[in-house]
Amino acid sequence: MNHRLFGPLPNASDAPTGAAGEVMGASAAAPGLAPVVVVGTGPVGVRFVQQLHARDPACPIVVYGREHWQPYDRVQLSSFLRGQTGWDALLRGQELPASPQVQVQLHTEVLEIDRAGRRVRDNRGRWQAYGTLVLALGSRAHVPDLPGIGQAGVFVFRDLADAQALQARRVRSVHTVVLGGGLLGLEAARAMQRQHTRVTVVEHAPRLMARQLDALTAGALTTRLQDLGIAVRTGAAVRRICGHGRVSGVELRDGEHIACDTVLVATGIVPQVPLALDAGLPIGRGIRVDDRMATADPHILAIGECAEHRGVVHGLVAPGLEQAGVAVHTVLGGTARYAGAVAPTRLKVAGVPVTASGTVDPERHDDSAGPLQLLHHRSPGRTLTVALARGRLVGLAAVGDVPQLARLQAAVGAQQRLPFWQAWRLRRSGCAWPEGDGDGVAQWPADARVCQCNGVTRGALGEAITAGCRDLPALCGATRAGTVCGSCQPLLAELLADAGAATALPAVPAWRTLGIATAVATLLALAVLSWPGIAYWARAQAAPVWHRLWTDADLKQWTGYGALALAALGLLLSARKRSRRWQGAGGFDGWRLAHVVLGGLALTALAAHTGARLGARLDMALVLLFLGLALVGAVSAAVTAVQHRLPARQVQRWRRSADWAHVLLAWPLPLLLGLHVLKAYWF
Ligand SMILES: Cc1cc2nc3c(=O)[nH]c(=O)nc-3n(C[C@H](O)[C@H](O)[C@H](O)COP(=O)(O)OP(=O)(O)OC[C@H]3O[C@@H](n4cnc5c(N)ncnc54)[C@H](O)[C@@H]3O)c2cc1C
């Protein structure tokens, strides 16, 4: 098919009229040209229209959508149900082109395809001719045939109408049982949770997300969900939904009864095929298509969740969006092919990062490639399973934030060999490569996907940033990354920050004052450190008055407690950093300056207390610790004061190291101070 797939009607003048006696043949804007007709305004149909219009604005397009609303982002429905996404955000990115070339028929269902006449009939009885017909029909929720399933209180979660019904239900539900522990079930479970709504997930497989995860990672996900207050029952099949017209519970196969008022069915999807089936197109699980997304009829394409490509129906949005791009090429006579490579899945399931690539399930593994060997790593907040076959990486499943993830996914995609020392390191630390090596998204390979939904690579994002996208909205707008499920937005922010890190940061307010205060404090610390100490006068009567500072016990107490009090006040800065309540108390820049000034005053009090002597043993340890603390603090403050003159990446690195050292040195201080005070009074 190397010609444009729209053109004159096969026999436009003979086109039969529909039941309503109306034929909408040629586009109003392009008389004589049969338009590309798109059925379905889900994310995939919308993406097809947007891309086709962008590449050929003169191409007439007619779009049908049977839902009542403007096209919206289905992927965001769970956060909409949770109340985290508003209406505007739901519509963002789903706008159909406002052009006379694009006719939009919402709330209109296509009921019939007349392949011979190359036209479709809608529910108002009107016929519409097409040059190319693109079916982006999506799927519907699979509802198992269980006794009692038709009662009030049983819901599915597929579209906005379902989300609205569930929103209303959520307010009064006391206990919701979700049937299905896959992605949708878990998202729905999290969304249904409220202060007074208990949620239980019932999954008949022995583990959650059984297709993507192995027992270990699924176990970690179960624990994370339970920590969120969601009860999980795996290996538990439902026998019937109990109630008399209204749900009162579910009965499991083992006879157990779970009382509930709401049942949410999330047991999979069924591709929407009847329209294509009635038209005589070959159907498997979905509408069968080739690598150009064409069905057996070269004038009809199918994309998204309704399409079956090489025996696979993809239930995620990313492959559908990729297919939309290929279909646009096909319509315009291009040569693009959909290879069907399963993109690695990186999702936020109920707020928990979950990643899957290849297979980690021995039952799904083809043993001819060698037996599957699983390597596991567990550390707080992260569980990782990697599958090897004949020493090559063939799968990975992870729950939590995993370092070097993109690199690992790329290695799985390329079935790279994993030498034994890397396997050992992976088991021990969760990293196949030395830690810090390739951790940040900026170090990911250029072809690694950052936005899984839209297939936007790190390289493409880098180019957009270089071309001038300096903030998140600009980067999302230019590349479309982060506009579907939004879970990659933190990675985009990291890329932007890293790009910004190559340039200088802005100057902090009052940076000169901060610099001067830091210089004074540093000089004081160095003076105490290097001065041999002020000598005691041999005769007290001849000594100057300030000599009493370290000979008069009362004055010594004043200077000692003064230093202690000033140091304690300085600690308030860390309270300001950590406590939310304190964060309203003035700008951080002012607090930082105060912290440096307090440090300088504490050093002065220390010099007065000790006579700039280091002392011996415990006293010496205390003084040295205090001076060390002051000096590393001064390094951090100095770097901050001149940050606008240095590369931001260096600033961040130096400041992080100095801050860590400052905090580490602060820890033993209270103990040594306590011992010093004890010693002073005891002896
Ligand atoms: C709550 C929820 C959360 C999800 N979360 C994720 C996620 O985090 N990540 C992910 O990758 N995927 C997720 N998915 C799956 C994702 O939404 C789908 O993969 C995606 O929507 C498929 O897009 P589509 O356009 O092929 O089909 P659909 O979105 O189903 O759109 C098809 C449209 O066609 C319309 N239509 C059907 N037949 C006709 C007809 N005869 N005439 C006119 N119109 C018709 C339908 O009404 C529908 O509006 C989620 C799905 C749901 C329901």
XYZ file of C-alpha atoms and ligand atoms in Angstrom:
736
model
C 0.000 0.000 0.000
C 2.260 2.784 -1.205
C -0.435 5.231 -2.205
C -2.403 7.631 -0.047
C -5.305 5.790 1.409
C -7.870 8.434 0.820
C -9.189 9.560 -2.494
C -12.297 9.537 -4.620
C -15.209 7.398 -3.517
C -15.256 3.983 -5.205
C -18.471 5.000 -6.850
C -19.463 8.181 -5.196
C -22.369 9.021 -7.428
C -23.909 5.608 -6.725
C -23.383 5.724 -3.014
C -26.637 4.455 -1.554
C -28.526 6.562 0.903
C -28.921 5.535 4.509
C -32.023 4.979 6.554
C -32.275 8.678 7.222
C -31.835 9.247 3.521
C -28.618 11.161 4.041
C -25.239 10.437 2.485
C -22.249 12.273 3.873
C -19.780 11.394 1.179
C -17.159 13.882 0.245
C -15.869 16.231 2.865
C -17.342 19.713 2.818
C -13.841 21.137 2.720
C -12.604 18.868 -0.024
C -15.460 18.029 -2.351
C -14.945 14.740 -4.161
C -12.434 13.367 -1.660
C -13.627 10.581 0.607
C -12.260 11.354 4.045
C -10.340 9.187 6.437
C -12.996 8.058 8.882
C -11.854 7.289 12.408
C -14.150 5.371 14.749
C -13.218 5.825 18.404
C -12.098 8.872 20.378
C -9.976 7.070 22.955
C -6.314 8.099 23.333
C -5.279 6.031 20.314
C -7.942 7.340 17.918
C -7.249 10.902 19.054
C -3.504 10.465 18.598
C -4.087 9.142 15.088
C -6.195 12.185 14.169
C -3.730 14.628 15.720
C -0.770 13.113 13.896
C -2.513 12.740 10.567
C -3.724 16.341 10.689
C -0.282 17.582 11.713
C 1.378 15.759 8.811
C -1.246 16.562 6.219
C -3.542 19.433 7.235
C -5.443 19.168 3.936
C -6.519 15.589 4.579
C -10.270 15.422 5.341
C -11.009 13.486 8.502
C -14.291 12.473 10.132
C -14.117 11.214 13.716
C -16.826 9.292 15.558
C -16.956 8.849 19.296
C -19.900 7.305 21.055
C -19.209 8.749 24.493
C -20.967 11.949 25.577
C -17.825 13.868 26.380
C -14.965 15.536 24.620
C -12.128 13.028 24.253
C -10.364 12.540 27.585
C -7.357 10.652 28.856
C -8.598 7.253 30.025
C -5.277 6.475 31.723
C -5.889 9.341 34.164
C -9.292 8.000 35.219
C -8.028 6.368 38.406
C -6.432 9.576 39.637
C -9.648 11.381 38.574
C -11.619 8.919 40.693
C -9.221 9.516 43.566
C -9.874 13.236 43.214
C -6.282 14.020 42.271
C -6.938 14.922 38.648
C -9.463 17.532 37.654
C -11.547 17.782 34.530
C -9.063 20.086 32.763
C -6.176 17.702 33.313
C -8.308 14.836 32.053
C -8.874 16.642 28.746
C -5.276 17.862 28.376
C -3.496 16.459 25.335
C -6.709 14.957 23.949
C -7.805 17.976 21.923
C -8.914 17.179 18.393
C -7.633 19.650 15.800
C -9.967 22.625 15.390
C -9.994 22.685 11.604
C -12.683 22.635 8.937
C -10.915 19.532 7.631
C -11.708 17.643 10.824
C -15.369 16.835 11.459
C -16.077 15.510 14.914
C -19.221 13.475 15.614
C -19.416 12.942 19.349
C -22.101 10.920 21.085
C -22.496 9.082 17.784
C -21.992 5.350 17.455
C -21.001 3.650 14.229
C -23.215 0.604 13.841
C -22.352 -0.844 10.476
C -19.585 -1.008 7.911
C -20.495 -1.467 4.268
C -17.160 -2.606 2.867
C -18.329 -2.891 -0.709
C -19.711 0.657 -0.688
C -16.858 1.885 1.533
C -19.137 3.646 3.964
C -20.277 3.424 7.560
C -23.697 3.911 9.146
C -24.141 5.672 12.482
C -26.870 5.335 15.108
C -28.773 8.236 13.580
C -29.078 6.280 10.361
C -26.670 8.438 8.376
C -24.127 6.944 6.019
C -20.602 8.317 5.772
C -18.284 7.382 2.922
C -14.624 6.704 3.624
C -11.413 6.426 1.671
C -9.791 4.732 4.629
C -11.554 3.557 7.739
C -9.550 3.477 10.957
C -11.035 1.424 13.777
C -9.814 2.581 17.189
C -12.655 0.978 19.118
C -10.745 0.026 22.246
C -12.192 -2.596 24.532
C -14.814 -3.108 27.179
C -14.505 -4.480 30.672
C -14.622 -8.267 30.921
C -17.405 -9.267 33.296
C -17.236 -12.899 34.471
C -20.424 -14.895 34.381
C -20.922 -15.217 38.138
C -24.235 -15.753 39.920
C -25.422 -12.423 41.316
C -23.203 -10.299 39.062
C -26.163 -8.244 37.796
C -27.099 -6.826 41.214
C -27.028 -3.206 42.265
C -23.646 -2.391 43.769
C -21.582 -4.189 41.095
C -19.462 -1.808 39.027
C -16.903 -1.893 36.244
C -14.279 0.741 35.606
C -13.694 1.524 31.981
C -14.870 5.013 31.144
C -15.777 8.378 32.568
C -19.375 7.340 33.232
C -18.044 4.430 35.348
C -15.647 6.788 37.145
C -18.482 9.165 38.005
C -20.691 6.342 39.234
C -17.814 5.045 41.358
C -17.077 8.511 42.718
C -20.631 8.709 44.016
C -20.420 5.157 45.374
C -17.090 5.710 47.063
C -18.606 8.284 49.399
C -21.000 5.797 50.969
C -19.223 2.486 50.523
C -18.067 0.918 53.774
C -16.340 -2.071 52.219
C -15.485 -2.442 48.538
C -14.251 -5.742 47.133
C -12.222 -5.443 43.933
C -12.204 -8.563 41.778
C -8.870 -8.739 39.958
C -5.330 -8.036 41.098
C -3.967 -6.716 37.809
C -2.960 -3.152 37.037
C -6.518 -1.860 36.733
C -7.794 -3.663 39.837
C -4.995 -2.275 41.981
C -5.397 1.247 40.614
C -9.115 1.014 41.255
C -8.539 -0.335 44.774
C -6.329 2.609 45.652
C -8.792 5.032 44.111
C -11.733 3.594 46.085
C -9.949 3.908 49.409
C -11.309 6.541 51.716
C -11.097 7.121 55.404
C -14.213 5.049 56.000
C -14.058 2.767 52.962
C -12.230 -0.521 53.454
C -10.957 -2.153 50.278
C -10.131 -5.811 49.656
C -8.566 -7.077 46.439
C -9.461 -10.657 45.512
C -7.219 -12.283 42.906
C -7.632 -15.857 41.748
C -3.958 -16.237 40.665
C -1.466 -17.057 43.424
C 0.006 -13.543 43.219
C -0.772 -9.977 42.144
C 0.059 -8.853 38.586
C 0.853 -12.464 37.799
C 1.708 -11.758 34.157
C 4.361 -9.196 34.998
C 5.756 -10.118 38.416
C 7.323 -13.176 40.054
C 6.447 -14.370 43.544
C 9.066 -12.201 45.285
C 8.239 -8.890 43.604
C 4.503 -9.606 43.768
C 4.959 -10.297 47.489
C 6.700 -6.937 47.896
C 3.838 -5.222 46.067
C 1.320 -6.994 48.312
C 3.158 -5.741 51.384
C 3.265 -2.180 50.041
C -0.491 -2.295 49.372
C -1.206 -3.744 52.790
C 0.857 -0.921 54.284
C -1.480 1.445 52.454
C -4.417 -0.272 54.165
C -5.607 -2.406 51.220
C -6.354 -6.030 52.116
C -5.140 -8.549 49.521
C -6.476 -12.083 49.001
C -4.576 -14.062 46.371
C -5.335 -17.590 45.188
C -8.969 -16.868 46.031
C -11.606 -17.412 43.366
C -15.087 -15.953 43.761
C -18.000 -18.401 43.539
C -20.865 -15.891 43.626
C -21.899 -12.370 44.494
C -24.309 -12.513 47.438
C -27.350 -10.305 47.999
C -31.001 -9.932 47.110
C -30.903 -7.456 44.267
C -28.274 -5.428 46.148
C -24.748 -6.641 46.922
C -24.183 -7.881 50.462
C -20.927 -9.789 49.998
C -18.911 -12.215 47.916
C -18.546 -15.920 48.499
C -15.199 -17.518 47.726
C -14.728 -21.017 46.312
C -13.504 -22.258 49.716
C -16.845 -21.160 51.206
C -15.545 -18.045 52.929
C -17.923 -15.074 52.885
C -16.585 -11.523 52.642
C -19.279 -9.006 53.571
C -19.222 -5.882 51.394
C -21.576 -3.319 49.882
C -19.721 -2.731 46.609
C -18.035 -5.028 44.101
C -15.743 -3.576 41.466
C -15.026 -5.975 38.618
C -11.547 -5.537 37.110
C -10.973 -8.958 35.599
C -9.561 -7.914 32.239
C -10.667 -6.446 28.950
C -12.487 -7.668 25.867
C -11.515 -5.954 22.589
C -14.466 -4.329 20.803
C -14.798 -6.534 17.754
C -18.525 -6.911 16.843
C -18.485 -4.062 14.298
C -15.540 -5.641 12.441
C -16.944 -9.150 12.899
C -20.251 -8.165 11.286
C -18.293 -6.661 8.394
C -16.615 -10.011 7.827
C -13.107 -8.977 8.876
C -10.875 -11.726 10.347
C -10.995 -11.710 14.131
C -8.925 -13.511 16.742
C -9.002 -12.015 20.223
C -9.006 -8.651 18.475
C -9.264 -7.388 14.897
C -6.357 -9.007 13.079
C -3.883 -6.561 11.535
C -0.550 -6.762 9.737
C 2.589 -4.726 10.471
C 1.073 -1.672 8.700
C -1.978 -1.933 10.976
C -4.133 -2.898 7.971
C -6.851 -5.519 8.356
C -7.614 -8.090 5.653
C -9.381 -5.219 3.874
C -6.626 -2.791 2.765
C -9.001 0.166 3.211
C -9.625 -0.620 6.845
C -6.990 -0.245 9.565
C -7.328 -1.130 13.237
C -5.243 0.307 16.067
C -5.095 0.277 19.846
C -6.809 -2.125 22.174
C -9.215 -3.454 19.531
C -6.357 -4.649 17.291
C -4.573 -7.988 17.409
C -1.068 -7.819 16.018
C 0.956 -11.024 15.650
C -1.457 -12.728 18.011
C -1.129 -10.086 20.732
C -3.723 -7.595 21.964
C -1.926 -4.893 23.932
C -3.768 -3.704 27.014
C -1.601 -0.640 27.591
C -1.676 2.735 25.964
C 1.946 2.952 24.767
C 1.738 0.246 22.069
C -1.550 1.767 20.847
C 0.019 5.210 20.455
C 2.891 3.634 18.549
C 0.392 1.841 16.314
C -1.373 5.168 15.675
C 1.910 6.578 14.341
C 2.374 3.579 12.059
C -1.214 3.875 10.795
C -0.638 7.539 9.895
C 2.368 6.435 7.806
C 0.254 3.767 6.151
C -2.486 6.260 5.261
C 0.065 8.686 3.838
C 1.787 5.984 1.810
C 4.812 5.631 4.103
C 6.713 2.453 4.838
C 6.662 2.393 8.662
C 6.004 -0.980 10.244
C 4.891 -1.916 13.725
C 7.317 -4.511 15.014
C 5.222 -5.318 18.063
C 8.254 -5.290 20.347
C 6.851 -5.298 23.848
C 8.027 -2.083 25.414
C 9.164 -2.434 29.002
C 6.385 -1.555 31.385
C 7.095 1.111 33.955
C 4.012 1.994 35.918
C 2.901 3.509 39.159
C 0.518 0.943 40.584
C -1.477 2.486 43.404
C 1.402 4.926 43.797
C 4.071 2.205 43.951
C 6.622 2.109 41.086
C 6.405 -1.250 39.291
C 8.614 -2.261 36.383
C 8.527 -5.314 34.147
C 10.502 -6.276 31.041
C 10.816 -9.610 29.272
C 9.718 -12.505 31.423
C 10.611 -13.680 34.903
C 8.005 -16.442 34.896
C 9.423 -19.933 34.183
C 5.972 -21.014 32.919
C 5.991 -18.351 30.193
C 9.631 -18.883 29.311
C 10.672 -20.781 26.213
C 13.036 -23.447 27.576
C 14.771 -23.837 24.234
C 16.643 -20.625 25.135
C 17.988 -22.422 28.226
C 16.474 -22.844 31.678
C 15.483 -19.685 33.533
C 17.666 -18.699 36.461
C 16.334 -16.006 38.813
C 18.494 -13.557 40.785
C 16.890 -11.581 43.571
C 17.760 -8.464 45.479
C 15.861 -6.991 48.416
C 16.597 -3.832 50.303
C 14.336 -1.341 52.076
C 11.881 0.093 49.559
C 13.144 -1.975 46.635
C 12.668 -5.561 45.438
C 14.192 -6.741 42.197
C 14.156 -10.012 40.290
C 16.306 -10.542 37.238
C 15.950 -13.570 34.967
C 18.904 -15.102 33.137
C 18.886 -17.770 30.446
C 22.303 -19.199 29.509
C 23.909 -16.239 31.281
C 21.933 -13.658 29.304
C 19.453 -11.186 30.784
C 15.953 -12.075 29.590
C 13.624 -10.505 32.122
C 13.268 -8.201 35.052
C 10.566 -7.338 37.558
C 10.934 -4.646 40.166
C 8.857 -2.997 42.850
C 10.081 0.312 44.254
C 12.666 2.721 42.898
C 15.471 0.744 41.311
C 18.763 2.412 40.428
C 20.195 1.936 36.922
C 16.732 0.828 35.807
C 16.893 2.105 32.230
C 20.316 0.555 31.751
C 19.061 -2.723 33.114
C 15.970 -2.593 30.895
C 18.114 -1.838 27.859
C 20.340 -4.805 28.796
C 17.248 -7.046 29.063
C 16.002 -5.768 25.701
C 19.354 -6.587 24.107
C 19.578 -9.900 26.054
C 23.051 -8.878 27.218
C 25.339 -11.367 28.942
C 25.671 -10.751 32.701
C 29.147 -11.828 33.916
C 29.273 -13.535 37.325
C 30.769 -10.524 39.138
C 27.961 -8.307 37.895
C 25.433 -10.955 38.919
C 27.063 -11.050 42.355
C 26.969 -7.237 42.654
C 23.352 -7.185 41.522
C 22.344 -9.692 44.177
C 24.226 -7.832 46.871
C 23.416 -4.208 46.058
C 20.669 -4.225 43.428
C 23.088 -2.589 40.959
C 24.733 -4.515 38.128
C 27.227 -1.687 37.617
C 29.192 0.299 40.198
C 26.816 2.432 42.245
C 26.323 5.948 40.916
C 27.309 4.751 37.450
C 24.429 5.531 35.097
C 21.947 6.144 37.938
C 20.583 9.457 36.802
C 18.192 9.715 33.878
C 20.712 12.003 32.165
C 23.083 9.037 31.950
C 20.517 6.726 30.353
C 21.264 5.581 26.807
C 19.901 8.003 24.184
C 17.429 5.397 22.915
C 16.113 4.508 26.393
C 12.437 5.414 26.768
C 11.766 7.947 29.479
C 8.056 8.337 28.698
C 6.737 4.838 28.196
C 3.269 5.959 27.111
C 4.410 8.165 24.255
C 7.665 6.325 23.592
C 9.758 9.475 24.093
C 13.445 8.666 24.463
C 16.093 10.325 26.579
C 17.770 11.477 23.354
C 14.621 13.203 22.064
C 14.145 14.941 25.400
C 17.778 16.068 25.385
C 17.280 17.577 21.933
C 14.140 19.417 23.063
C 15.964 20.826 26.082
C 18.858 21.930 23.891
C 16.334 23.529 21.534
C 15.131 25.730 24.386
C 12.565 23.851 26.526
C 13.512 25.068 29.976
C 10.571 23.993 32.106
C 8.245 21.045 32.495
C 5.218 22.415 30.595
C 7.439 23.432 27.663
C 9.188 20.059 27.578
C 5.900 18.118 27.852
C 4.309 20.303 25.178
C 7.201 19.918 22.747
C 7.738 16.178 23.123
C 4.383 14.949 24.517
C 6.352 13.154 27.208
C 4.488 13.048 30.516
C 1.142 13.948 28.955
C -0.594 10.575 29.261
C -0.162 8.950 32.672
C 2.287 11.579 33.923
C 4.372 9.114 35.958
C 7.576 10.074 34.118
C 7.322 13.749 35.040
C 9.816 13.439 37.932
C 12.316 12.028 35.411
C 11.669 14.956 33.067
C 12.230 17.355 35.955
C 15.494 15.555 36.722
C 16.615 15.941 33.103
C 15.759 19.631 33.184
C 17.586 20.058 36.468
C 20.580 18.226 35.075
C 20.583 20.413 31.978
C 20.331 23.436 34.219
C 23.170 21.975 36.258
C 25.552 22.576 33.369
C 24.925 26.291 33.774
C 25.158 28.443 36.884
C 22.478 28.707 39.573
C 21.039 32.120 40.447
C 22.710 34.098 43.224
C 21.182 33.586 46.674
C 19.712 36.723 48.267
C 22.241 38.676 50.386
C 25.050 36.506 49.078
C 27.668 39.147 49.976
C 26.572 39.285 53.622
C 26.566 35.495 53.705
C 30.083 35.472 52.226
C 31.406 37.998 54.781
C 29.800 36.167 57.737
C 31.277 32.896 56.452
C 34.751 34.433 56.058
C 34.659 35.821 59.617
C 33.517 32.477 61.055
C 36.219 30.636 59.088
C 38.951 32.995 60.297
C 37.779 32.545 63.883
C 37.838 28.763 63.569
C 41.282 28.790 61.965
C 42.583 31.200 64.612
C 41.470 28.941 67.453
C 42.914 25.953 65.632
C 46.335 27.433 64.888
C 46.918 29.807 67.790
C 49.156 28.323 70.484
C 46.694 29.641 73.114
C 46.715 32.771 75.248
C 49.285 32.412 78.042
C 48.179 32.610 81.681
C 49.576 35.595 83.521
C 52.018 34.518 86.221
C 50.652 37.067 88.661
C 46.924 37.434 88.725
C 47.157 41.053 89.977
C 49.143 42.109 86.891
C 46.829 40.305 84.480
C 44.471 42.333 82.274
C 40.774 42.181 83.078
C 39.886 39.783 80.232
C 42.323 37.297 81.793
C 39.522 36.607 84.248
C 37.536 35.029 81.389
C 39.306 31.744 81.897
C 40.399 32.095 85.508
C 37.080 33.125 87.037
C 34.854 30.041 87.424
C 31.610 32.038 87.071
C 32.725 33.757 83.883
C 33.910 30.433 82.495
C 30.445 29.040 83.075
C 28.886 31.993 81.267
C 31.114 31.607 78.197
C 30.679 27.809 78.209
C 26.912 27.891 78.425
C 26.890 30.798 75.978
C 28.708 28.683 73.377
C 26.314 25.819 74.090
C 23.229 28.015 73.743
C 24.446 29.569 70.491
C 25.212 26.121 69.043
C 21.741 24.904 70.091
C 20.141 27.930 68.425
C 22.098 27.084 65.289
C 20.487 23.654 65.350
C 17.126 25.341 64.805
C 18.096 25.554 61.148
C 17.789 21.821 60.841
C 14.360 21.987 62.561
C 13.398 24.637 59.977
C 14.472 22.221 57.211
C 12.670 19.177 58.551
C 9.500 20.352 60.296
C 6.577 21.451 58.140
C 5.299 23.665 60.919
C 8.529 25.655 60.932
C 8.626 26.071 57.203
C 6.184 28.943 57.336
C 8.537 30.814 59.671
C 10.398 33.100 57.300
C 12.515 32.510 54.210
C 15.221 29.875 54.275
C 17.885 32.367 53.129
C 17.427 34.423 56.295
C 17.643 31.318 58.476
C 20.832 30.222 56.737
C 22.458 33.606 57.300
C 21.392 33.501 60.955
C 22.880 30.005 61.236
C 26.269 31.244 59.976
C 26.214 34.266 62.291
C 25.300 32.039 65.253
C 28.194 29.726 64.324
C 30.584 32.710 64.340
C 29.282 33.868 67.728
C 29.567 30.327 69.134
C 33.188 30.239 67.965
C 33.835 33.568 69.700
C 32.289 32.207 72.899
C 34.425 29.078 72.541
C 37.598 31.172 72.160
C 36.622 33.160 75.253
C 35.868 29.951 77.156
C 39.113 28.179 76.283
C 41.520 31.056 75.737
C 41.994 29.613 72.262
C 43.586 26.557 73.842
C 42.778 23.117 72.516
C 43.110 21.452 75.923
C 43.767 17.761 76.321
C 41.934 14.431 75.817
C 38.143 14.903 76.103
C 38.374 18.713 75.929
C 40.608 18.536 72.911
C 38.232 16.108 71.168
C 35.337 18.451 71.902
C 37.116 21.579 70.657
C 38.450 19.836 67.531
C 35.001 18.436 66.765
C 33.437 21.858 67.137
C 36.064 23.473 64.917
C 35.682 20.722 62.300
C 31.930 21.209 62.375
C 32.360 24.951 61.894
C 34.845 24.553 59.043
C 32.784 22.101 56.939
C 29.731 24.261 57.602
C 31.745 27.234 56.346
C 32.631 25.317 53.151
C 28.933 24.704 52.469
C 28.038 28.336 53.193
C 30.920 29.637 51.048
C 29.872 27.468 48.106
C 26.307 28.743 48.509
C 27.450 32.356 48.665
C 29.293 32.078 45.336
C 27.044 29.497 43.640
C 26.212 31.878 40.791
C 29.891 31.954 39.834
C 30.299 28.131 39.695
C 28.876 25.328 37.531
C 25.666 24.176 39.238
C 26.609 20.492 39.066
C 29.815 21.173 41.069
C 27.876 23.342 43.513
C 25.415 20.541 44.173
C 28.190 17.954 44.610
C 30.341 20.063 46.952
C 27.418 21.288 48.982
C 26.007 17.781 49.365
C 29.373 16.469 50.635
C 29.915 19.412 53.001
C 26.359 19.178 54.351
C 26.757 15.485 55.016
C 30.042 16.023 56.852
C 28.438 18.887 58.831
C 25.550 16.685 59.934
C 27.830 13.719 60.745
C 30.118 15.842 62.907
C 27.138 17.340 64.728
C 25.948 13.972 66.018
C 28.646 13.213 68.668
C 28.628 16.814 69.919
C 25.831 16.484 72.532
C 27.541 13.410 74.056
C 30.954 15.061 74.306
C 29.384 18.251 75.661
C 27.495 16.257 78.272
C 30.703 14.491 79.373
C 32.556 17.816 79.445
C 29.927 19.425 81.677
C 29.903 16.355 83.927
C 33.663 16.417 84.200
C 33.697 20.164 84.959
C 31.295 19.736 87.928
C 32.584 16.370 89.122
C 36.228 17.296 89.291
C -8.960 3.237 34.735
C -7.925 2.871 33.725
C -6.583 3.099 34.011
C -5.608 2.761 33.079
N -4.299 2.994 33.394
C -3.362 2.726 32.470
C -1.991 3.015 32.732
O -1.620 3.480 33.817
N -1.085 2.761 31.755
C -1.460 2.257 30.536
O -0.620 2.066 29.670
N -2.766 1.956 30.278
C -3.713 2.178 31.204
N -5.020 1.895 30.919
C -5.364 1.304 29.618
C -5.507 2.410 28.578
O -6.473 3.328 28.989
C -5.898 1.808 27.255
O -4.828 1.007 26.822
C -6.190 2.873 26.212
O -7.240 3.693 26.615
C -6.560 2.208 24.873
O -6.886 3.232 23.988
P -7.840 3.002 22.727
O -8.019 4.329 22.110
O -7.325 1.870 21.932
O -9.232 2.490 23.323
P -10.241 3.186 24.307
O -9.542 4.084 25.232
O -11.076 2.107 24.866
O -11.137 4.100 23.349
C -12.026 3.566 22.411
C -13.138 4.565 22.178
O -13.893 4.152 21.072
C -15.274 4.321 21.339
N -16.044 3.419 20.489
C -16.048 2.070 20.517
N -16.879 1.587 19.571
C -17.405 2.659 18.930
C -18.319 2.800 17.855
N -18.870 1.759 17.262
N -18.645 4.043 17.461
C -18.100 5.131 18.040
N -17.221 5.044 19.068
C -16.875 3.814 19.503
C -15.376 3.976 22.810
O -16.531 4.482 23.387
C -14.107 4.643 23.336
O -14.355 5.981 23.649
C -6.010 2.197 31.836
C -7.358 1.964 31.555
C -8.321 2.306 32.485
C -9.762 2.054 32.173
